[in-house]
Amino acid sequence: MRLGDFKYFSATSTSRRLRGSNMGLRVLSVALAIGLWIFVNAGERGSVESLTVPISYASLPQGMVIVNHPPVRVKIEVTGPRTLLSLLDPERLTLKIDLRNIAAGQSEYKIYPAMFNVGRNTAVTSISPDSLSLDIDRMVTRDVPVHLAVENRVAAGYTISSVDINPPSVTVVGPSRYVAPLTSVNTEPFDLKGLTAQTSRTVEIVPSDPSLGLSSGHVDVRVNVAEAIADREFRAVDVEVKDSDFKYRVEPKQATLTIRGPAVKLAGLAPKGLAYVDANGLAPGSHELPLQVTVPDGMQLVRSSPDKVKLRMYHEKLTTADEHPS
């Protein structure tokens, strides 16, 4: 091969290699361009994103309160390019409800897509819930008496003589619909089981509605317990004759007594010796005498029957053997 031929072959071979290399770069460039086009167009296609957005209730007039429990979040669906949807921040889309001109009573608020600033090339297509219902009331203040709630009973024969509550009333703050009807506020139950004496405790107040505010959440309570006073009727009580020197007959021989006093003591009171007539210094003969009744300290006679009895005194002297004179 001649030198000229060798040079020609080398140049041709190099040219072919360069053209092959350029072709590979062109193919790679085309592939990259197609991939970028697919990526961009896929991102521009319509996608749907579900977002949970906070609700802000702002500028509620002083002295007003929302009584019901409206939702604090709303669910929306937004359509648009996926690349733009991925940039949406639910916290920055907060739905603001302006309440500055609201009045007491029921109010309805319609939620529209335009209330959400989702940006260009995106749109809100679904809202749930799409309306809000607000129940507004005025806040009021009242002083209300405290009522002591109790459970169980004091010991048998005892009763509650008085109850001291400190403070006797509390200031209640809340929606007028709950405060206006109040006649009292109740405490937690005070257990009286088996009490026989004065007892003091601190008890919590239980508001009728959790939305009510109290000037004090508890009160000091003193329950004063005393023996229950009752009446007891004693029937067929023997009428005794005291201080008689002579044998006698008394008519009627028995009486009915009603005595008032502490129930526990009355239950243990024996009727013997309660009713009598005084024959001291009486001479033989017939006498009409008032029926006398002896009652223990702390008790009193309510009534007796009969009021008077007849006593027949005989001339015969009593002896020690006369245990049951007739």
mmCIF file of C-alpha atoms in Angstrom:
data_model
loop_
_atom_site.group_PDB
_atom_site.id
_atom_site.type_symbol
_atom_site.label_atom_id
_atom_site.label_comp_id
_atom_site.label_asym_id
_atom_site.label_seq_id
_atom_site.Cartn_x
_atom_site.Cartn_y
_atom_site.Cartn_z
ATOM 1 C CA MET A 1 0.000 0.000 0.000
ATOM 2 C CA ARG A 2 1.219 3.337 -0.886
ATOM 3 C CA LEU A 3 1.642 6.062 1.691
ATOM 4 C CA GLY A 4 -1.067 8.153 0.057
ATOM 5 C CA ASP A 5 -3.484 5.260 0.194
ATOM 6 C CA PHE A 6 -2.768 4.741 3.897
ATOM 7 C CA LYS A 7 -3.431 8.401 4.668
ATOM 8 C CA TYR A 8 -6.699 8.238 2.769
ATOM 9 C CA PHE A 9 -7.825 5.139 4.693
ATOM 10 C CA SER A 10 -6.967 6.647 8.060
ATOM 11 C CA ALA A 11 -8.866 9.842 7.342
ATOM 12 C CA THR A 12 -11.888 7.920 6.150
ATOM 13 C CA SER A 13 -11.887 5.705 9.182
ATOM 14 C CA THR A 14 -11.617 8.670 11.554
ATOM 15 C CA SER A 15 -14.479 10.454 9.803
ATOM 16 C CA ARG A 16 -16.662 7.448 10.178
ATOM 17 C CA ARG A 17 -15.898 7.201 13.879
ATOM 18 C CA LEU A 18 -16.765 10.844 14.401
ATOM 19 C CA ARG A 19 -20.028 10.515 12.511
ATOM 20 C CA GLY A 20 -20.925 7.465 14.650
ATOM 21 C CA SER A 21 -20.113 9.363 17.837
ATOM 22 C CA ASN A 22 -22.212 12.356 16.776
ATOM 23 C CA MET A 23 -25.095 10.053 15.968
ATOM 24 C CA GLY A 24 -24.982 8.566 19.475
ATOM 25 C CA LEU A 25 -25.054 12.025 21.025
ATOM 26 C CA ARG A 26 -27.973 12.986 18.848
ATOM 27 C CA VAL A 27 -29.901 9.890 19.871
ATOM 28 C CA LEU A 28 -29.149 10.575 23.547
ATOM 29 C CA SER A 29 -30.246 14.206 23.189
ATOM 30 C CA VAL A 30 -33.493 13.184 21.560
ATOM 31 C CA ALA A 31 -34.158 10.650 24.335
ATOM 32 C CA LEU A 32 -33.494 13.256 27.027
ATOM 33 C CA ALA A 33 -35.764 15.744 25.300
ATOM 34 C CA ILE A 34 -38.560 13.187 25.037
ATOM 35 C CA GLY A 35 -38.151 12.264 28.732
ATOM 36 C CA LEU A 36 -38.234 15.893 29.792
ATOM 37 C CA TRP A 37 -41.298 16.474 27.668
ATOM 38 C CA ILE A 38 -43.036 13.470 29.216
ATOM 39 C CA PHE A 39 -42.056 14.626 32.725
ATOM 40 C CA VAL A 40 -43.266 18.183 32.183
ATOM 41 C CA ASN A 41 -46.499 17.135 30.558
ATOM 42 C CA ALA A 42 -47.172 14.530 33.226
ATOM 43 C CA GLY A 43 -46.720 17.245 35.868
ATOM 44 C CA GLU A 44 -49.091 19.505 33.975
ATOM 45 C CA ARG A 45 -51.839 16.925 33.791
ATOM 46 C CA GLY A 46 -54.853 17.429 36.069
ATOM 47 C CA SER A 47 -54.340 15.752 39.494
ATOM 48 C CA VAL A 48 -56.483 15.792 42.671
ATOM 49 C CA GLU A 49 -55.157 16.510 46.163
ATOM 50 C CA SER A 50 -57.208 16.124 49.374
ATOM 51 C CA LEU A 51 -56.373 18.608 52.130
ATOM 52 C CA THR A 52 -57.671 19.140 55.652
ATOM 53 C CA VAL A 53 -57.736 22.887 56.281
ATOM 54 C CA PRO A 54 -58.087 24.620 59.682
ATOM 55 C CA ILE A 55 -61.038 26.936 60.387
ATOM 56 C CA SER A 56 -60.481 30.167 62.327
ATOM 57 C CA TYR A 57 -63.476 31.866 63.990
ATOM 58 C CA ALA A 58 -62.290 35.445 64.396
ATOM 59 C CA SER A 59 -63.537 38.754 65.833
ATOM 60 C CA LEU A 60 -66.367 37.331 67.982
ATOM 61 C CA PRO A 61 -67.927 40.385 69.722
ATOM 62 C CA GLN A 62 -67.158 40.836 73.400
ATOM 63 C CA GLY A 63 -69.807 39.303 75.624
ATOM 64 C CA MET A 64 -70.771 36.692 73.025
ATOM 65 C CA VAL A 65 -69.982 32.980 73.024
ATOM 66 C CA ILE A 66 -70.349 30.109 70.553
ATOM 67 C CA VAL A 67 -72.567 27.609 72.356
ATOM 68 C CA ASN A 68 -72.463 24.697 69.928
ATOM 69 C CA HIS A 69 -69.321 22.947 68.744
ATOM 70 C CA PRO A 70 -68.806 23.849 65.063
ATOM 71 C CA PRO A 71 -66.081 22.026 63.115
ATOM 72 C CA VAL A 72 -62.517 23.302 63.464
ATOM 73 C CA ARG A 73 -61.367 21.803 60.154
ATOM 74 C CA VAL A 74 -62.804 21.439 56.678
ATOM 75 C CA LYS A 75 -61.814 18.916 54.001
ATOM 76 C CA ILE A 76 -61.261 20.183 50.469
ATOM 77 C CA GLU A 77 -60.207 18.627 47.161
ATOM 78 C CA VAL A 78 -57.994 20.672 44.839
ATOM 79 C CA THR A 79 -57.305 19.887 41.158
ATOM 80 C CA GLY A 80 -54.353 21.112 39.119
ATOM 81 C CA PRO A 81 -50.820 20.236 38.068
ATOM 82 C CA ARG A 82 -49.205 17.783 40.396
ATOM 83 C CA THR A 83 -46.163 19.982 40.785
ATOM 84 C CA LEU A 84 -48.317 22.886 42.009
ATOM 85 C CA LEU A 85 -50.483 20.727 44.250
ATOM 86 C CA SER A 86 -47.421 19.396 46.013
ATOM 87 C CA LEU A 87 -46.608 22.935 47.109
ATOM 88 C CA LEU A 88 -49.951 23.561 48.875
ATOM 89 C CA ASP A 89 -49.737 23.996 52.675
ATOM 90 C CA PRO A 90 -53.082 23.364 54.522
ATOM 91 C CA GLU A 91 -52.092 25.707 57.354
ATOM 92 C CA ARG A 92 -51.627 28.588 54.902
ATOM 93 C CA LEU A 93 -55.082 27.916 53.440
ATOM 94 C CA THR A 94 -56.828 28.489 56.830
ATOM 95 C CA LEU A 95 -60.505 29.319 56.370
ATOM 96 C CA LYS A 96 -61.191 32.556 58.293
ATOM 97 C CA ILE A 97 -64.779 33.184 59.454
ATOM 98 C CA ASP A 98 -65.334 36.834 60.408
ATOM 99 C CA LEU A 99 -67.849 37.051 63.281
ATOM 100 C CA ARG A 100 -67.602 40.755 64.083
ATOM 101 C CA ASN A 101 -71.214 41.507 63.064
ATOM 102 C CA ILE A 102 -72.822 38.322 64.366
ATOM 103 C CA ALA A 103 -75.881 38.476 66.663
ATOM 104 C CA ALA A 104 -77.239 36.104 69.284
ATOM 105 C CA GLY A 105 -79.078 33.121 67.838
ATOM 106 C CA GLN A 106 -78.536 30.705 64.959
ATOM 107 C CA SER A 107 -76.310 31.715 62.040
ATOM 108 C CA GLU A 108 -75.433 29.835 58.843
ATOM 109 C CA TYR A 109 -72.238 30.319 56.843
ATOM 110 C CA LYS A 110 -71.857 28.959 53.302
ATOM 111 C CA ILE A 111 -68.329 27.933 52.295
ATOM 112 C CA TYR A 112 -67.297 28.742 48.714
ATOM 113 C CA PRO A 113 -64.210 27.631 46.721
ATOM 114 C CA ALA A 114 -63.118 31.262 46.353
ATOM 115 C CA MET A 115 -62.548 31.414 50.125
ATOM 116 C CA PHE A 116 -59.407 29.283 49.666
ATOM 117 C CA ASN A 117 -56.366 30.918 48.095
ATOM 118 C CA VAL A 118 -54.990 27.894 46.254
ATOM 119 C CA GLY A 119 -53.229 29.878 43.523
ATOM 120 C CA ARG A 120 -53.327 30.015 39.710
ATOM 121 C CA ASN A 121 -53.925 26.917 37.572
ATOM 122 C CA THR A 122 -55.529 25.101 40.551
ATOM 123 C CA ALA A 123 -59.152 24.955 41.667
ATOM 124 C CA VAL A 124 -61.149 23.790 44.689
ATOM 125 C CA THR A 125 -63.660 21.224 43.452
ATOM 126 C CA SER A 126 -65.066 19.761 46.676
ATOM 127 C CA ILE A 127 -65.718 21.088 50.216
ATOM 128 C CA SER A 128 -66.898 19.064 53.208
ATOM 129 C CA PRO A 129 -68.740 20.375 55.097
ATOM 130 C CA ASP A 130 -69.791 23.099 52.697
ATOM 131 C CA SER A 131 -71.673 25.125 55.357
ATOM 132 C CA LEU A 132 -71.269 26.005 59.030
ATOM 133 C CA SER A 133 -73.983 26.396 61.660
ATOM 134 C CA LEU A 134 -73.180 28.614 64.635
ATOM 135 C CA ASP A 135 -75.280 28.985 67.787
ATOM 136 C CA ILE A 136 -74.426 32.273 69.512
ATOM 137 C CA ASP A 137 -75.477 33.370 72.988
ATOM 138 C CA ARG A 138 -74.748 36.250 75.350
ATOM 139 C CA MET A 139 -72.533 35.770 78.393
ATOM 140 C CA VAL A 140 -74.205 36.715 81.698
ATOM 141 C CA THR A 141 -73.198 36.745 85.364
ATOM 142 C CA ARG A 142 -75.333 35.824 88.401
ATOM 143 C CA ASP A 143 -74.910 35.020 92.072
ATOM 144 C CA VAL A 144 -76.521 31.632 92.716
ATOM 145 C CA PRO A 145 -77.062 29.815 96.071
ATOM 146 C CA VAL A 146 -75.138 26.609 96.721
ATOM 147 C CA HIS A 147 -77.223 23.511 97.487
ATOM 148 C CA LEU A 148 -75.669 20.626 99.406
ATOM 149 C CA ALA A 149 -76.345 17.267 97.762
ATOM 150 C CA VAL A 150 -76.358 14.357 100.232
ATOM 151 C CA GLU A 151 -76.319 10.588 100.123
ATOM 152 C CA ASN A 152 -77.198 7.919 102.716
ATOM 153 C CA ARG A 153 -78.669 8.723 106.142
ATOM 154 C CA VAL A 154 -77.460 9.757 109.549
ATOM 155 C CA ALA A 155 -77.567 7.135 112.312
ATOM 156 C CA ALA A 156 -80.965 5.903 113.466
ATOM 157 C CA GLY A 157 -82.472 8.250 116.047
ATOM 158 C CA TYR A 158 -80.536 11.254 114.733
ATOM 159 C CA THR A 159 -81.381 14.049 112.349
ATOM 160 C CA ILE A 160 -79.729 16.982 110.597
ATOM 161 C CA SER A 161 -80.456 20.052 112.693
ATOM 162 C CA SER A 162 -78.778 22.559 110.343
ATOM 163 C CA VAL A 163 -76.322 22.921 107.474
ATOM 164 C CA ASP A 164 -73.746 25.721 107.170
ATOM 165 C CA ILE A 165 -72.227 26.384 103.727
ATOM 166 C CA ASN A 166 -69.361 28.815 103.197
ATOM 167 C CA PRO A 167 -69.648 30.644 100.883
ATOM 168 C CA PRO A 168 -73.426 30.255 100.719
ATOM 169 C CA SER A 169 -73.497 31.372 97.071
ATOM 170 C CA VAL A 170 -71.116 31.588 94.103
ATOM 171 C CA THR A 171 -70.912 33.773 91.030
ATOM 172 C CA VAL A 172 -71.803 31.881 87.864
ATOM 173 C CA VAL A 173 -70.671 33.070 84.417
ATOM 174 C CA GLY A 174 -71.883 31.516 81.188
ATOM 175 C CA PRO A 175 -74.358 31.534 78.298
ATOM 176 C CA SER A 176 -77.648 33.135 79.332
ATOM 177 C CA ARG A 177 -79.639 30.016 78.375
ATOM 178 C CA TYR A 178 -77.813 28.039 81.062
ATOM 179 C CA VAL A 179 -77.414 30.721 83.733
ATOM 180 C CA ALA A 180 -80.900 32.288 83.690
ATOM 181 C CA PRO A 181 -82.849 29.162 84.776
ATOM 182 C CA LEU A 182 -80.529 28.359 87.695
ATOM 183 C CA THR A 183 -82.081 28.418 91.165
ATOM 184 C CA SER A 184 -79.005 26.826 92.769
ATOM 185 C CA VAL A 185 -75.810 24.946 92.010
ATOM 186 C CA ASN A 186 -75.262 21.515 93.527
ATOM 187 C CA THR A 187 -72.255 20.126 95.315
ATOM 188 C CA GLU A 188 -70.897 16.646 94.984
ATOM 189 C CA PRO A 189 -72.742 14.246 97.361
ATOM 190 C CA PHE A 190 -71.955 14.641 101.072
ATOM 191 C CA ASP A 191 -72.009 11.182 102.673
ATOM 192 C CA LEU A 192 -74.138 11.204 105.858
ATOM 193 C CA LYS A 193 -73.856 7.490 106.579
ATOM 194 C CA GLY A 194 -73.933 6.776 110.317
ATOM 195 C CA LEU A 195 -73.299 10.349 111.476
ATOM 196 C CA THR A 196 -74.121 11.076 115.136
ATOM 197 C CA ALA A 197 -72.307 14.394 115.597
ATOM 198 C CA GLN A 198 -71.299 17.582 113.807
ATOM 199 C CA THR A 199 -69.112 16.960 110.739
ATOM 200 C CA SER A 200 -67.203 19.422 108.526
ATOM 201 C CA ARG A 201 -65.822 18.829 105.031
ATOM 202 C CA THR A 202 -64.751 20.648 101.870
ATOM 203 C CA VAL A 203 -66.838 19.554 98.886
ATOM 204 C CA GLU A 204 -66.615 20.350 95.190
ATOM 205 C CA ILE A 205 -69.333 22.190 93.288
ATOM 206 C CA VAL A 206 -70.664 20.356 90.245
ATOM 207 C CA PRO A 207 -71.861 22.844 87.577
ATOM 208 C CA SER A 208 -74.918 21.811 85.585
ATOM 209 C CA ASP A 209 -73.078 22.529 82.315
ATOM 210 C CA PRO A 210 -69.331 22.421 81.610
ATOM 211 C CA SER A 211 -69.507 25.789 79.848
ATOM 212 C CA LEU A 212 -70.344 27.531 83.143
ATOM 213 C CA GLY A 213 -67.610 29.305 85.086
ATOM 214 C CA LEU A 214 -67.712 29.554 88.898
ATOM 215 C CA SER A 215 -66.114 32.074 91.233
ATOM 216 C CA SER A 216 -65.231 29.121 93.486
ATOM 217 C CA GLY A 217 -65.037 25.450 92.651
ATOM 218 C CA HIS A 218 -65.637 24.246 96.205
ATOM 219 C CA VAL A 219 -67.312 25.188 99.498
ATOM 220 C CA ASP A 220 -66.739 24.396 103.159
ATOM 221 C CA VAL A 221 -69.698 22.551 104.664
ATOM 222 C CA ARG A 222 -70.625 21.884 108.282
ATOM 223 C CA VAL A 223 -73.486 19.464 108.941
ATOM 224 C CA ASN A 224 -74.908 19.716 112.438
ATOM 225 C CA VAL A 225 -76.420 16.447 113.660
ATOM 226 C CA ALA A 226 -78.643 16.160 116.730
ATOM 227 C CA GLU A 227 -80.776 13.508 118.330
ATOM 228 C CA ALA A 228 -84.094 13.260 116.559
ATOM 229 C CA ILE A 229 -87.048 14.476 118.618
ATOM 230 C CA ALA A 230 -90.082 12.217 118.512
ATOM 231 C CA ASP A 231 -93.321 11.481 120.324
ATOM 232 C CA ARG A 232 -93.920 8.112 121.906
ATOM 233 C CA GLU A 233 -97.255 6.895 123.230
ATOM 234 C CA PHE A 234 -97.234 4.636 126.296
ATOM 235 C CA ARG A 235 -100.449 2.690 126.855
ATOM 236 C CA ALA A 236 -101.650 0.767 129.916
ATOM 237 C CA VAL A 237 -99.278 2.585 132.258
ATOM 238 C CA ASP A 238 -100.006 1.594 135.870
ATOM 239 C CA VAL A 239 -101.124 4.517 138.047
ATOM 240 C CA GLU A 240 -99.165 4.358 141.289
ATOM 241 C CA VAL A 241 -100.207 5.905 144.612
ATOM 242 C CA LYS A 242 -97.423 7.595 146.537
ATOM 243 C CA ASP A 243 -97.207 8.404 150.262
ATOM 244 C CA SER A 244 -100.437 6.717 151.363
ATOM 245 C CA ASP A 245 -100.765 5.471 154.957
ATOM 246 C CA PHE A 246 -103.997 3.668 154.200
ATOM 247 C CA LYS A 247 -105.130 0.958 151.886
ATOM 248 C CA TYR A 248 -106.722 2.370 148.723
ATOM 249 C CA ARG A 249 -108.367 1.751 145.383
ATOM 250 C CA VAL A 250 -107.622 3.929 142.352
ATOM 251 C CA GLU A 251 -109.813 4.289 139.249
ATOM 252 C CA PRO A 252 -108.790 3.979 136.511
ATOM 253 C CA LYS A 253 -105.821 1.847 137.349
ATOM 254 C CA GLN A 254 -103.974 2.616 134.104
ATOM 255 C CA ALA A 255 -103.319 5.675 131.989
ATOM 256 C CA THR A 256 -102.141 6.520 128.450
ATOM 257 C CA LEU A 257 -99.223 8.926 128.142
ATOM 258 C CA THR A 258 -97.608 10.668 125.166
ATOM 259 C CA ILE A 259 -94.072 11.846 125.851
ATOM 260 C CA ARG A 260 -91.813 13.894 123.587
ATOM 261 C CA GLY A 261 -88.024 13.666 123.600
ATOM 262 C CA PRO A 262 -84.923 12.307 121.861
ATOM 263 C CA ALA A 263 -85.937 9.235 119.881
ATOM 264 C CA VAL A 264 -83.004 7.135 121.115
ATOM 265 C CA LYS A 265 -83.813 7.859 124.779
ATOM 266 C CA LEU A 266 -87.533 7.394 124.255
ATOM 267 C CA ALA A 267 -86.888 3.952 122.807
ATOM 268 C CA GLY A 268 -85.216 2.892 126.052
ATOM 269 C CA LEU A 269 -87.660 4.574 128.431
ATOM 270 C CA ALA A 270 -89.565 2.154 130.738
ATOM 271 C CA PRO A 271 -93.154 3.190 131.585
ATOM 272 C CA LYS A 272 -93.072 1.919 135.184
ATOM 273 C CA GLY A 273 -93.300 4.760 137.673
ATOM 274 C CA LEU A 274 -94.204 7.442 135.130
ATOM 275 C CA ALA A 275 -97.860 7.965 136.257
ATOM 276 C CA TYR A 276 -98.917 8.488 139.871
ATOM 277 C CA VAL A 277 -101.130 10.378 142.336
ATOM 278 C CA ASP A 278 -99.902 11.908 145.566
ATOM 279 C CA ALA A 279 -101.801 10.695 148.632
ATOM 280 C CA ASN A 280 -99.593 12.410 151.172
ATOM 281 C CA GLY A 281 -101.697 13.695 154.093
ATOM 282 C CA LEU A 282 -105.014 12.427 152.711
ATOM 283 C CA ALA A 283 -107.589 11.073 155.174
ATOM 284 C CA PRO A 284 -109.770 8.030 154.508
ATOM 285 C CA GLY A 285 -112.561 8.757 152.039
ATOM 286 C CA SER A 286 -113.041 9.487 148.350
ATOM 287 C CA HIS A 287 -110.758 11.904 146.550
ATOM 288 C CA GLU A 288 -110.418 13.118 142.992
ATOM 289 C CA LEU A 289 -106.785 13.861 142.249
ATOM 290 C CA PRO A 290 -104.835 15.112 139.229
ATOM 291 C CA LEU A 291 -102.781 12.488 137.452
ATOM 292 C CA GLN A 292 -99.131 13.359 137.780
ATOM 293 C CA VAL A 293 -96.400 12.240 135.378
ATOM 294 C CA THR A 294 -92.654 12.119 135.950
ATOM 295 C CA VAL A 295 -90.517 12.465 132.806
ATOM 296 C CA PRO A 296 -86.709 12.363 132.563
ATOM 297 C CA ASP A 297 -84.695 15.503 131.868
ATOM 298 C CA GLY A 298 -84.830 16.540 128.226
ATOM 299 C CA MET A 299 -88.336 15.122 127.769
ATOM 300 C CA GLN A 300 -91.805 16.571 128.168
ATOM 301 C CA LEU A 301 -95.334 15.323 128.596
ATOM 302 C CA VAL A 302 -97.455 16.034 125.539
ATOM 303 C CA ARG A 303 -100.756 14.652 126.889
ATOM 304 C CA SER A 304 -102.139 12.180 129.397
ATOM 305 C CA SER A 305 -105.424 10.348 129.722
ATOM 306 C CA PRO A 306 -107.173 10.616 132.075
ATOM 307 C CA ASP A 307 -106.331 14.009 133.519
ATOM 308 C CA LYS A 308 -107.719 13.030 136.940
ATOM 309 C CA VAL A 309 -108.262 9.795 138.822
ATOM 310 C CA LYS A 310 -110.511 8.789 141.757
ATOM 311 C CA LEU A 311 -108.800 7.539 144.878
ATOM 312 C CA ARG A 312 -110.718 5.699 147.599
ATOM 313 C CA MET A 313 -108.851 5.710 150.931
ATOM 314 C CA TYR A 314 -109.837 3.042 153.470
ATOM 315 C CA HIS A 315 -109.497 3.234 157.263
ATOM 316 C CA GLU A 316 -107.299 0.160 157.298
ATOM 317 C CA LYS A 317 -103.632 0.957 157.576
ATOM 318 C CA LEU A 318 -101.115 -0.315 155.026
ATOM 319 C CA THR A 319 -98.627 -2.916 156.147
ATOM 320 C CA THR A 320 -95.323 -4.004 154.661
ATOM 321 C CA ALA A 321 -97.075 -7.095 153.363
ATOM 322 C CA ASP A 322 -99.408 -5.006 151.151
ATOM 323 C CA GLU A 323 -97.359 -5.128 147.998
ATOM 324 C CA HIS A 324 -100.406 -4.883 145.701
ATOM 325 C CA PRO A 325 -103.185 -2.988 147.509
ATOM 326 C CA SER A 326 -106.611 -3.045 145.949
#
